Structure formats: C-alpha cells, structure tokens
CSV table of C-alpha atoms and ligand atoms in Angstrom, one decimal:
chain,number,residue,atom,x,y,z
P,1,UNK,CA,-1.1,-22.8,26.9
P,2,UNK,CA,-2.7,-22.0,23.4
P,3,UNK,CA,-1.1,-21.5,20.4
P,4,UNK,CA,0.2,-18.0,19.9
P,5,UNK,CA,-1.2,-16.0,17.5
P,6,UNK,CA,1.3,-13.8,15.2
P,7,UNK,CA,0.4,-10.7,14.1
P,8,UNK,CA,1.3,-11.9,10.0
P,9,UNK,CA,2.4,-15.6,9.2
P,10,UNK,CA,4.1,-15.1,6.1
P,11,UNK,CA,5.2,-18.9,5.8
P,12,UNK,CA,1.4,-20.4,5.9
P,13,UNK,CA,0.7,-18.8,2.7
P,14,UNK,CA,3.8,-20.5,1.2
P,15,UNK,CA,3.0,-23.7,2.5
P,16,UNK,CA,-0.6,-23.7,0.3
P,17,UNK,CA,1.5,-22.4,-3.1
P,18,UNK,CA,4.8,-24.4,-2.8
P,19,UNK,CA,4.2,-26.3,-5.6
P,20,UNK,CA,3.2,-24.0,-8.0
P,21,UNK,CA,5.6,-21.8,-7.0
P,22,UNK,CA,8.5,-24.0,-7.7
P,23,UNK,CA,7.1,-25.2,-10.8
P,24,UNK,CA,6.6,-21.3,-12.2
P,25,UNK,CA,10.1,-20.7,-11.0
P,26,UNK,CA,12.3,-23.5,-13.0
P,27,UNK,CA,11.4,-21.9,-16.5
P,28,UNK,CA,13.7,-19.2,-15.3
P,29,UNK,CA,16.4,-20.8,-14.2
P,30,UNK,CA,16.2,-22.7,-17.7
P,31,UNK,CA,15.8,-19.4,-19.7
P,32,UNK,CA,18.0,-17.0,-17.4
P,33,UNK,CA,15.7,-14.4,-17.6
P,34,UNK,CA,16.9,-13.1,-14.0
P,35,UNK,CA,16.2,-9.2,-15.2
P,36,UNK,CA,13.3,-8.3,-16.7
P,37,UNK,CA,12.5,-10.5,-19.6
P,38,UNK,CA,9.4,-12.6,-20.9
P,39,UNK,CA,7.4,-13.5,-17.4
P,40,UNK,CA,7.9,-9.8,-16.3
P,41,UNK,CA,6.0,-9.0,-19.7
P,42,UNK,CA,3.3,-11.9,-19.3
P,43,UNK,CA,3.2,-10.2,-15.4
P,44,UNK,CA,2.5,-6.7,-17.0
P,45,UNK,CA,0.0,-7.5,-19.3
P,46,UNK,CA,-1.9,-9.8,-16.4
P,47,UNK,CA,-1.7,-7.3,-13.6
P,48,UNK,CA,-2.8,-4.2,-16.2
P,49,UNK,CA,-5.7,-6.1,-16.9
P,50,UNK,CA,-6.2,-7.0,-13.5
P,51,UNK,CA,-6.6,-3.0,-12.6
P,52,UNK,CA,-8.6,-2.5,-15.8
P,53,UNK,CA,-5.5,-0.2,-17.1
P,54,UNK,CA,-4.1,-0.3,-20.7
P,55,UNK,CA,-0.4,-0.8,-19.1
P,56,UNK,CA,1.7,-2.1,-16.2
P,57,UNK,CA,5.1,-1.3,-15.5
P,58,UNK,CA,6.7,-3.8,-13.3
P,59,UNK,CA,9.8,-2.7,-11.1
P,60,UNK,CA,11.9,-3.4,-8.3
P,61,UNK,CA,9.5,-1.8,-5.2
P,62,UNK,CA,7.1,0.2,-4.6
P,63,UNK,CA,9.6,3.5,-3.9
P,64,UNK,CA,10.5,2.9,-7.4
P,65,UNK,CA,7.2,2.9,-8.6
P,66,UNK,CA,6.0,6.3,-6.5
P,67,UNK,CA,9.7,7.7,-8.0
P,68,UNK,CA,9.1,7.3,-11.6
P,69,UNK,CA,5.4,8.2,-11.6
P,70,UNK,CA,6.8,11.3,-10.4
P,71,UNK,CA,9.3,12.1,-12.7
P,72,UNK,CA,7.7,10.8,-16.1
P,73,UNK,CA,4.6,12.9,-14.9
P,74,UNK,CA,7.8,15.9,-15.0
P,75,UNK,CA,7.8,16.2,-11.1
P,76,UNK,CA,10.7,18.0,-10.5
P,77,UNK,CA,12.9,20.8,-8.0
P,78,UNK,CA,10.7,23.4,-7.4
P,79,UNK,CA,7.5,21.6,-7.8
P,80,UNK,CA,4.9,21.0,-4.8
P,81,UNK,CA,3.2,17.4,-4.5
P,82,UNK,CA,0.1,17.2,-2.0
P,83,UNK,CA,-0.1,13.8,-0.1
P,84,UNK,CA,-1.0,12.7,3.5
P,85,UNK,CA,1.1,12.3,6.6
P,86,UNK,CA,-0.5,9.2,7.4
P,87,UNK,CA,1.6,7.3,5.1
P,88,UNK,CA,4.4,4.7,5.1
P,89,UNK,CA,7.9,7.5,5.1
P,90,UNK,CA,8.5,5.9,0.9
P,91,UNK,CA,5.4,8.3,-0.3
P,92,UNK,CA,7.3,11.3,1.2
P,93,UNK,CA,10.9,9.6,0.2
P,94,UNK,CA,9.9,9.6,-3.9
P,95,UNK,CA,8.8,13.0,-3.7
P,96,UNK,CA,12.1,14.2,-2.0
P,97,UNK,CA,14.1,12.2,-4.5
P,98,UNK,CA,12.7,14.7,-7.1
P,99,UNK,CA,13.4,17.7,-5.6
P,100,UNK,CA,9.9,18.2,-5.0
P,101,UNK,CA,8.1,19.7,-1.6
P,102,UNK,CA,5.5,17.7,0.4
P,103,UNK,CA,3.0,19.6,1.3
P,104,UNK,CA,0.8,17.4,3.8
P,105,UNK,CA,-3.1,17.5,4.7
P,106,UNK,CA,-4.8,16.0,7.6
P,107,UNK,CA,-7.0,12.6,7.3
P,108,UNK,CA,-10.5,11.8,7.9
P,109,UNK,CA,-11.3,10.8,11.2
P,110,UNK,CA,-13.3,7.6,10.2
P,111,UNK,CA,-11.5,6.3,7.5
P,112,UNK,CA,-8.1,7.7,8.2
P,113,UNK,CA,-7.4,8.7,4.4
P,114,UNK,CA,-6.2,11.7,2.9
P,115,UNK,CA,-9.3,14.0,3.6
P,116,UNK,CA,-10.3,15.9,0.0
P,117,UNK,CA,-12.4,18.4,1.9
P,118,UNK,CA,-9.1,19.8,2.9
P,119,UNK,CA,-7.3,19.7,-0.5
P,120,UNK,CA,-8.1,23.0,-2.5
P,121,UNK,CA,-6.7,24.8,0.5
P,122,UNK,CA,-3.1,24.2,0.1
P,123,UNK,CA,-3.3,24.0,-3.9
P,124,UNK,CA,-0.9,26.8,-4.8
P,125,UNK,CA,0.7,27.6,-8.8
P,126,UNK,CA,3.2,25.3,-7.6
P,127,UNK,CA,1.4,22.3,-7.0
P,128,UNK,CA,2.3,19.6,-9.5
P,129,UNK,CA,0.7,16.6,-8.3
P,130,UNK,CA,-1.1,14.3,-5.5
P,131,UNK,CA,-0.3,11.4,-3.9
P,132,UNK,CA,-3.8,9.8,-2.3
P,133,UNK,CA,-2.7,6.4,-0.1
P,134,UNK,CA,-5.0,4.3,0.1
P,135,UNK,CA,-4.5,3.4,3.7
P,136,UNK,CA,-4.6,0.0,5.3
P,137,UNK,CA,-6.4,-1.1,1.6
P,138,UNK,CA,-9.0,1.3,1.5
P,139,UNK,CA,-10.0,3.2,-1.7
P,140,UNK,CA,-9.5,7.0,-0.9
P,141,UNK,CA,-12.6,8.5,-1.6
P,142,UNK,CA,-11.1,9.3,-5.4
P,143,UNK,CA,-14.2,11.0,-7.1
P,144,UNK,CA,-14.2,13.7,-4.4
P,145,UNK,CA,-10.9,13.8,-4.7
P,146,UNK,CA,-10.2,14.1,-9.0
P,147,UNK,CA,-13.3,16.9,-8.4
P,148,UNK,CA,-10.6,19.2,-6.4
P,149,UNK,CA,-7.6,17.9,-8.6
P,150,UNK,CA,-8.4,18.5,-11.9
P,151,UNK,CA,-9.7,21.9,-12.2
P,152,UNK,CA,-6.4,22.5,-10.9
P,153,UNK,CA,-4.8,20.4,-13.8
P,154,UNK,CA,-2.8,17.9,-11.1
P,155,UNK,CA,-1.4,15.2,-11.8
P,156,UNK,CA,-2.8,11.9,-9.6
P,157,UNK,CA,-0.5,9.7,-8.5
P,158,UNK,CA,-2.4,6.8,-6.4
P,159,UNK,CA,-0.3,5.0,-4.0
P,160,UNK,CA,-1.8,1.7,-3.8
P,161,UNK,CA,0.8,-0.2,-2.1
P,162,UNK,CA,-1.6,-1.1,0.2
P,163,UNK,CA,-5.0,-1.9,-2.2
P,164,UNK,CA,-4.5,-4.0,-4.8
P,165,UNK,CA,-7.5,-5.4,-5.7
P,166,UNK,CA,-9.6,-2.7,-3.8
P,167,UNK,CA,-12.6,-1.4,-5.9
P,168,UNK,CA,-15.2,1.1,-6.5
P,169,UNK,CA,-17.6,1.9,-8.2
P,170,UNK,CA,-16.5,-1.0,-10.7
P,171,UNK,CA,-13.2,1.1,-10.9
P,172,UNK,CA,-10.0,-0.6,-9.1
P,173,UNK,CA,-7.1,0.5,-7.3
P,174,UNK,CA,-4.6,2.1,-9.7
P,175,UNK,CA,-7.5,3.1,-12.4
P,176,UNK,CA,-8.7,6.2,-10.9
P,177,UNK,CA,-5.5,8.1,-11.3
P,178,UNK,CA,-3.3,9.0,-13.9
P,179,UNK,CA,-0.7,6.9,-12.3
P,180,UNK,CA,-1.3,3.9,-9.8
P,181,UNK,CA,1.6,3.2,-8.0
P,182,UNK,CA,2.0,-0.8,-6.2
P,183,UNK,CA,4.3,-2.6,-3.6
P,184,UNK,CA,4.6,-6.0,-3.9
P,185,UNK,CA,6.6,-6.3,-0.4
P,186,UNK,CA,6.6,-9.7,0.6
P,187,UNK,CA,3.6,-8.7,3.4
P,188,UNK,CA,1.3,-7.1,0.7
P,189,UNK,CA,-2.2,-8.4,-0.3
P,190,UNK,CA,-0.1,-9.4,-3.4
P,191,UNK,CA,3.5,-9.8,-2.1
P,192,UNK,CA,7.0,-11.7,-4.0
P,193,UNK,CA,9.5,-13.5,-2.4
P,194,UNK,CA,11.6,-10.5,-2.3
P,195,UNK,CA,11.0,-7.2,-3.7
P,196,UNK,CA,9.0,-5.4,-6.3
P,197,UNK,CA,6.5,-3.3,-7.5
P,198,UNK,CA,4.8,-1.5,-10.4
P,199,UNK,CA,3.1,1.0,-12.2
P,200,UNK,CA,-0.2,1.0,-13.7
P,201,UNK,CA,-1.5,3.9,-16.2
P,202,UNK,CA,-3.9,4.6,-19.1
P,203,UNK,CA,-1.3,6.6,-21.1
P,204,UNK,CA,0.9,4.8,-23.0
P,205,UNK,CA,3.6,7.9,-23.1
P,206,UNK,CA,4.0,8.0,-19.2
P,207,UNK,CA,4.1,4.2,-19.3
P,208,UNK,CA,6.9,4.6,-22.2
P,209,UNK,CA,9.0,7.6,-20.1
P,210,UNK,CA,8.8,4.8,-17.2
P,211,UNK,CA,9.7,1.7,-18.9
P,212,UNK,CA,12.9,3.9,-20.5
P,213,UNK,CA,13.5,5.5,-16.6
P,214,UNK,CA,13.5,2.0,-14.8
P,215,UNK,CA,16.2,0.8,-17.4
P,216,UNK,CA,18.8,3.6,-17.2
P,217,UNK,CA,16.5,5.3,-19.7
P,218,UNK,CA,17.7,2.7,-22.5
P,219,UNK,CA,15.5,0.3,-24.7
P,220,UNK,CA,18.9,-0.3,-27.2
P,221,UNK,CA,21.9,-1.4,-25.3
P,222,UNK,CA,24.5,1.6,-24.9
P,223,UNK,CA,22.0,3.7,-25.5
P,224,UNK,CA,20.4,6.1,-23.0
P,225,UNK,CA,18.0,8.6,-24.3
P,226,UNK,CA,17.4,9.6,-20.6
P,227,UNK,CA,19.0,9.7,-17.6
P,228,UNK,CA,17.1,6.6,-15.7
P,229,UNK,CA,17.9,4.3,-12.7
P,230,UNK,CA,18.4,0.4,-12.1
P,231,UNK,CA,14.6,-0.4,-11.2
P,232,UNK,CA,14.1,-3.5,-13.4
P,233,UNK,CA,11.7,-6.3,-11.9
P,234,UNK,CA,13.4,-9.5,-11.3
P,235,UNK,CA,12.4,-12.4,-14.0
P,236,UNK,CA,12.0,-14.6,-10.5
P,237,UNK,CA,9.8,-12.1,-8.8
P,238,UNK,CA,7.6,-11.8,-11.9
P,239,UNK,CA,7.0,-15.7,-11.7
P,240,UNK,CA,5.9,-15.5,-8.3
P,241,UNK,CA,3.9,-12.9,-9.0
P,242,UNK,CA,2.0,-14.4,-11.6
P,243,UNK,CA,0.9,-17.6,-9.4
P,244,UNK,CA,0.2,-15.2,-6.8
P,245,UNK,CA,-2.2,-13.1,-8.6
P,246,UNK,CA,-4.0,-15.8,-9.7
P,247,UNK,CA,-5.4,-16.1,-5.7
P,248,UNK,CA,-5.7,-12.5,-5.2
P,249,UNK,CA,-9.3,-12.3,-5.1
P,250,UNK,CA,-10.0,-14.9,-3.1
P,251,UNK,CA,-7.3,-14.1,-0.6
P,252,UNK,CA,-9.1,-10.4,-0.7
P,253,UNK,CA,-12.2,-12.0,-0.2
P,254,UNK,CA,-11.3,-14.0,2.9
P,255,UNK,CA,-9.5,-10.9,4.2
P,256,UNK,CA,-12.7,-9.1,4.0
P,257,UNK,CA,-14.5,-11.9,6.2
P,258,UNK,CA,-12.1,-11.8,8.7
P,259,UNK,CA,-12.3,-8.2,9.2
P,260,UNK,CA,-16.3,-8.5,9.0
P,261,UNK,CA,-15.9,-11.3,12.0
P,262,UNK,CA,-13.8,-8.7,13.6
P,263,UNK,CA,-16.6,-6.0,13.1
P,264,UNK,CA,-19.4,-8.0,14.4
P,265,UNK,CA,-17.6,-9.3,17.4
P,266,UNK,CA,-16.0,-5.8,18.8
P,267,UNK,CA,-19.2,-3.6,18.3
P,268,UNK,CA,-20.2,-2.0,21.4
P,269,UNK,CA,-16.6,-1.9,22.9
P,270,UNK,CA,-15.5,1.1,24.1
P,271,UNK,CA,-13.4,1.5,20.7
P,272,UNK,CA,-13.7,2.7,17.0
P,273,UNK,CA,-14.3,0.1,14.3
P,274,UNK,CA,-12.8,0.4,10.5
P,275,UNK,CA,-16.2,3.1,8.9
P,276,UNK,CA,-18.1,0.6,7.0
P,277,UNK,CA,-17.1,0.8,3.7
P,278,UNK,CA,-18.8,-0.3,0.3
P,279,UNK,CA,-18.3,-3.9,0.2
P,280,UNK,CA,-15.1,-4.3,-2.3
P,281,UNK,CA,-13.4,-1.0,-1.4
P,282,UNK,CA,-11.3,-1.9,1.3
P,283,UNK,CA,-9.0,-5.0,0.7
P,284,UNK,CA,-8.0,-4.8,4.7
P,285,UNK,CA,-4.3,-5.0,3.9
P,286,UNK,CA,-4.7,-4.2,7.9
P,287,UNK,CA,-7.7,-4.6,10.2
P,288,UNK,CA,-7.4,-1.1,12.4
P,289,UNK,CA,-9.3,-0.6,15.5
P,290,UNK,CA,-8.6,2.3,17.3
P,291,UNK,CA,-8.7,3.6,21.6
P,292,UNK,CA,-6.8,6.1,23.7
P,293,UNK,CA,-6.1,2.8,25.4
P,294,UNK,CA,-4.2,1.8,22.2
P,295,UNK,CA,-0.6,1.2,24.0
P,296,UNK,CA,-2.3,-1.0,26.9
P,297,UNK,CA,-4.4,-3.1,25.2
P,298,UNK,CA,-1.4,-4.1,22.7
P,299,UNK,CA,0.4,-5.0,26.1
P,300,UNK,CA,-2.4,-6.9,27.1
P,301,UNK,CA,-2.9,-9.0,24.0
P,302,UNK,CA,1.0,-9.6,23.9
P,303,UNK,CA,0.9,-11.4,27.4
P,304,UNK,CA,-1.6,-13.4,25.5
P,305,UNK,CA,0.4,-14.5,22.9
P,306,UNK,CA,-1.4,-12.1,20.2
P,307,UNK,CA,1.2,-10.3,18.0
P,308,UNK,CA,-0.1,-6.2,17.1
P,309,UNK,CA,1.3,-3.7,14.8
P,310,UNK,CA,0.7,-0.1,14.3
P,311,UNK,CA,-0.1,1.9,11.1
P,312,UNK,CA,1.7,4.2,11.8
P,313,UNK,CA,2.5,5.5,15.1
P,314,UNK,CA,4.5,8.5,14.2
P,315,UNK,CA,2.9,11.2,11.0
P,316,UNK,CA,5.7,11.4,8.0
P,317,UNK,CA,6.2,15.0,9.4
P,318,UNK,CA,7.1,14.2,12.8
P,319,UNK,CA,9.8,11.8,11.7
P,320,UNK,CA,13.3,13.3,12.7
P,321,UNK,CA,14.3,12.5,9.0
P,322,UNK,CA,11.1,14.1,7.7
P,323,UNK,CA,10.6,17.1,10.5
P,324,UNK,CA,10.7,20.8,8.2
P,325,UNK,CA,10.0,24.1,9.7
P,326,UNK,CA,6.9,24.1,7.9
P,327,UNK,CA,5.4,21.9,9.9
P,328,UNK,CA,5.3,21.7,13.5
P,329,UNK,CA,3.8,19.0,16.2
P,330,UNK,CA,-0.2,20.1,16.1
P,331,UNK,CA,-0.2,21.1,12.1
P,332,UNK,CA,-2.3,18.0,11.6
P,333,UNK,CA,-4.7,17.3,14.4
P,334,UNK,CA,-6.3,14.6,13.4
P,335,UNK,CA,-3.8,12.6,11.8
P,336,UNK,CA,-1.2,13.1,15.0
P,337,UNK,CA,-4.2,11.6,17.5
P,338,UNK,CA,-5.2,8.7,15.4
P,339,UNK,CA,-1.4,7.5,15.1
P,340,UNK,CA,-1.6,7.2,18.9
P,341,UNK,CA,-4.7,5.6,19.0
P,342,UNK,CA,-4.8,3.0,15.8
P,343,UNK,CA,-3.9,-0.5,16.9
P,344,UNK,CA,-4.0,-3.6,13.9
P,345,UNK,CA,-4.7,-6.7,14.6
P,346,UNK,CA,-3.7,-9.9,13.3
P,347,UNK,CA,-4.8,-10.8,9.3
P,348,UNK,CA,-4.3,-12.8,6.9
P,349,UNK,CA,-5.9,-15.0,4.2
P,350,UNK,CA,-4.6,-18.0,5.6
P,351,UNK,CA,-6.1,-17.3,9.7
P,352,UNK,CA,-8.4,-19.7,10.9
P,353,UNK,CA,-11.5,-17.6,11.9
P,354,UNK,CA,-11.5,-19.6,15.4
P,355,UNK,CA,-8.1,-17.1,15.7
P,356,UNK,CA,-10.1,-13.6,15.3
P,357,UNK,CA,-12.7,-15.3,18.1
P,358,UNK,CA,-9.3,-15.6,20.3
P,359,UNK,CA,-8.5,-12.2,19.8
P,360,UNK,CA,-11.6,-10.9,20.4
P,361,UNK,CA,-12.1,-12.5,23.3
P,362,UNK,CA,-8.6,-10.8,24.9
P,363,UNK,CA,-10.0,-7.7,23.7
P,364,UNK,CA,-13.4,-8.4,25.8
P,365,UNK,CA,-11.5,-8.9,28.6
P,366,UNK,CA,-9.3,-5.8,28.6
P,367,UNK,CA,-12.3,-3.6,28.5
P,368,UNK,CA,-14.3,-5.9,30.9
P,369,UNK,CA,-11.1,-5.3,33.2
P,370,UNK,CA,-12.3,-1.5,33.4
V,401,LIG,C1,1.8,3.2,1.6
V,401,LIG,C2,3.1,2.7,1.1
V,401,LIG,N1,3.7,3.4,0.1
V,401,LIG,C3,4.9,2.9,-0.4
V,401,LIG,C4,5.5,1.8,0.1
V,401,LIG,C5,6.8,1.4,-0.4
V,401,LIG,O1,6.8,0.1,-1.1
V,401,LIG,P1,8.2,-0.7,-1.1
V,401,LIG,O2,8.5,-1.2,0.3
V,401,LIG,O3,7.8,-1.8,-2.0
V,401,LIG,O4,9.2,0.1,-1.6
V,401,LIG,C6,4.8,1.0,1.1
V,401,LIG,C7,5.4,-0.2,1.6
V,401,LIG,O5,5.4,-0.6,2.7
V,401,LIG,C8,3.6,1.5,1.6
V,401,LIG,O6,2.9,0.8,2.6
C-alpha cells in the first residue's frame, strides 16, 4: 500500500525550521517578553514592510484583527458592512461583534470572490464599510472593487487571512485597502505555533485607535482612554513568526508550482480548474477544483488514502448561527452552488510533486470510471 497522502501536514514544515525556531524562541524565555514586547515590534515593522504598508498591528487572531479594523474605522450598531457569504463564519462574527449588519453579495463563478459587479446594488446611506476575502489566496479583483467603494466613501477592510504574500499589480495583500486584516492560524501560508494575527494600514491614526483597542485601550498602565479588549500578540508567537516570514516567498512560490502541476495534469476532466490568474495574485492557500460530482470524488480519493477539505460547504448565511430573515436559501445563487461543488486538494510547501501526480491520477480514474 502507498503512503497516504494528508490533506495538510502541518509537522513537515516544522521538521525543516526546528532549529531556527528554537533558537528565535530562547531570547524570550530569557527576556519574558510573553505579551507583546520587543519581537512583536521587530514582527510589525518586518511584516508592514513585507505588505508595503507604513504599519502592522500584530494581535492574537485574525477575528481580532477583522474586529478592530471595524471599530477603529467607527463601525458601529446601526451601521451596514458589505462582504461575501463565501467566507470562513469570523468575517461575519467581527461584523456582528460591532453591532453592525452583514449585508452579503454573491461571488464570481470563476474565481469564487466577492463579485464587484454586484456591489453598488446593495450600497445604501447606511453602508459603512466592505469586507473583500480574498478566497483560497486569491487577490479580489480590488481596483474594480475601490472603483464602486469609494464614490461611496466606504471604508475597505481586506480580509487577507487567506493571501499573505498574494500580489498585483506590484500592490500586495493588505495594501489595497484602508485596512488589511491577517490570520496567522497555524495552517495559513504564514501560520504560528498557536494563534495570531494582525493588521496592516497606511494611516497611522487607525493603526493608533487599534494598537490602544487590542490593549484595553491603554498605552500607560491604569490608564484606559478607550474601552478596548485583551488582543495582544504573544512575544512567543512573534518569534515564530519572524523565522517564518523569512520563507514566505519561497513557500508561496512552491505553492504556486504545485497548483500549476495540478492545472496542467487535470485539464480536460470533466471539472473546473482555479481561473488562471496573473502569476503572483493567488498564493493557493487552497488548490480548489470544482464538480457536481464533488461529494463522490472526495469519497473516492479517501479510499485512496488522499485527505480533501471543503472551502466552504455551507454560505455564512445558511449557517443556523448566521440564518436572518433577510436572507433565504436561493438569495445567492452562485455562491450556494459552488459550496456544493468546490473540492481542495492536498497543498503544501513541503509536498513532494510525485504526491499531486498521485492525486491526479485517482482523480483520472474516478472520471475514467464514468
Ligand atoms: C477568511 C478568513 N477570515 C478570518 C479568519 C479568522 O482568523 P483566525 O482563525 O485567526 O481568527 C479566517 C481563519 O480561518 C479565515 O480563513
């Protein structure tokens, strides 16, 4: 029997850094810098210029991130924020924690992002802000996007939980809004060894509001100018962050092979590819392919050992925590079909390519079933 082959393998990556990663660790046990502190600066200033930004913000995940974007952008009860129901349910969460409406549009049917054709229809005088994800790691198309927003003075909050690194036009990730908003979940393109996440931003007074919100909206001890929340980023985190992001491009770079051997090896199946996209703009935090025989062919490849995921099989508002009266089954057409047709397969930096051949081959043989 061959190996199996898991749909993420967290551990290999750890394997290749262990040594770095202990030595960027001990300075913290040696200066106790557990919250916050010196490496979460050095992280900020490394990761801002990373995204081409004037400032990062590190915190505790990406929720936190997406929640105090919102509020130092003034988010608050009342207000409506536009975003996508193809989203991970956190996108939705932080705008609920403000008080603040979701109101959803549907995705493009190629690239499964938030479709800005669509946008200027549900702009209303209480629309605040947007939330474009960049799904699966791949840049929302943000020009056509900032062309609807802005004449309607929104606020643009990316969530880039999924795209670090991603680029276009020589613009990255978390540049082309006002706010970029990052998870470093242990899974992510650029994950910690536990949780975290940041903001990224060109104005320093947002990045001010957030630094004061994620620290019970104190810089001076017993002092709290606002009302804020315990969101600091771990000193450990930080460290690990910091060796991390020193591979980021080259793990980016061997994601986007993998999903290139992927593409050239499953064209002319009976299924839909990832659209091409310009080469740098999709970071494949996930490799997508995607078939009305979605729930099959995941069977199939589990008898073979090949671990599958879905992103995401149920829209934010069909979840029975999410459901409103707004929005019924149907509302969003496109977005319902493709989260019963989108299938990921395995990816990672660290996958041999002889691995995506593997899967490729159980995916010829499904279809060469009939
Ligand atoms: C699109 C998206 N937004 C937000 C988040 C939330 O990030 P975190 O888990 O770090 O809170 C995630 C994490 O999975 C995500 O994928």
């Amino acid at each position: 029997m061959t190996d199996a082959i898991p749909f993420f393998d967290i551990h290999a990556q750890y394997k290749q850094l262990a040594s770095e990663i202990h030595a960027a660790l001990q300075p913290i046990f040696d200066n106790s810098q557990y919250s916050g502190g010196s490496e979460v600066e050095r992280f900020e200033t490394e990761y801002a210029k990373y995204c081409g930004v004037d400032h990062a913000v590190g915190v505790n995940s990406g929720t936190s991130a997406l929640h105090l974007a919102l509020l130092a952008a003034g988010v608050g009860p009342g207000d409506e924020v536009i975003t996508t129901p193809m989203t991970f349910v956190a996108t939705v969460a932080a705008i609920e924690y403000c008080g603040a409406t979701p109101v959803y549009v549907d995705c493009e049917p190629a690239t499964w992002n938030i479709d800005p054709s669509k946008i200027a229809a549900v702009i209303t005088p209480r629309t605040k802000a947007i939330i474009p994800v960049h799904l699966h790691g791949r840049l929302v198309d943000m020009k056509s996007l900032i062309d609807v927003a802005r004449p309607a003075n929104l606020v643009v909050i990316e969530d880039a939980a999924q795209a670090h690194g991603a680029q276009r036009d020589g613009r990255a990730a978390g540049a082309w809004g006002t706010i970029g908003c990052f998870s470093f979940y242990p899974s992510k393109n650029l994950g910690a060894y536990g949780e975290a996440g940041a903001l990224t931003t060109g104005d320093s007074e947002l990045a001010q509001r957030a630094r004061l919100l994620r620290s019970w909206g104190s810089e001076k001890r017993y002092e709290h100018k606002l009302k804020g929340f315990n969101y600091r980023m771990d000193g450990l985190q930080a460290a690990v962050l910091r060796v991390k992001l020193r591979h980021l491009a080259s793990w980016n770079a061997a994601r986007q092979n993998l999903a290139d051997r992927y593409a050239a090896q499953l064209t002319g199946l009976n299924l839909d590819l990832p659209a091409p996209a310009e080469v740098g703009s999709h970071v494949y935090h996930v490799f997508a392919i995607r078939t009305p025989k979605r729930d099959a062919l995941a069977a199939w490849l589990n008898e073979k050992g090949i671990g599958t995921s879905i992103h995401y099989p149920v829209p934010v508002h069909l979840q029975p925590a999410y459901r409103t009266s707004r929005y019924q089954e149907g509302a969003f057409p496109v977005c319902e079909r493709v989260s019963q047709e989108l299938l990921s397969l395995p990816l990672f930096p660290e996958m041999d390519p002889s691995m995506v051949d593997r899967v490729c081959d159980a995916i010829k043989s499904f279809f060469a079933r009939g």
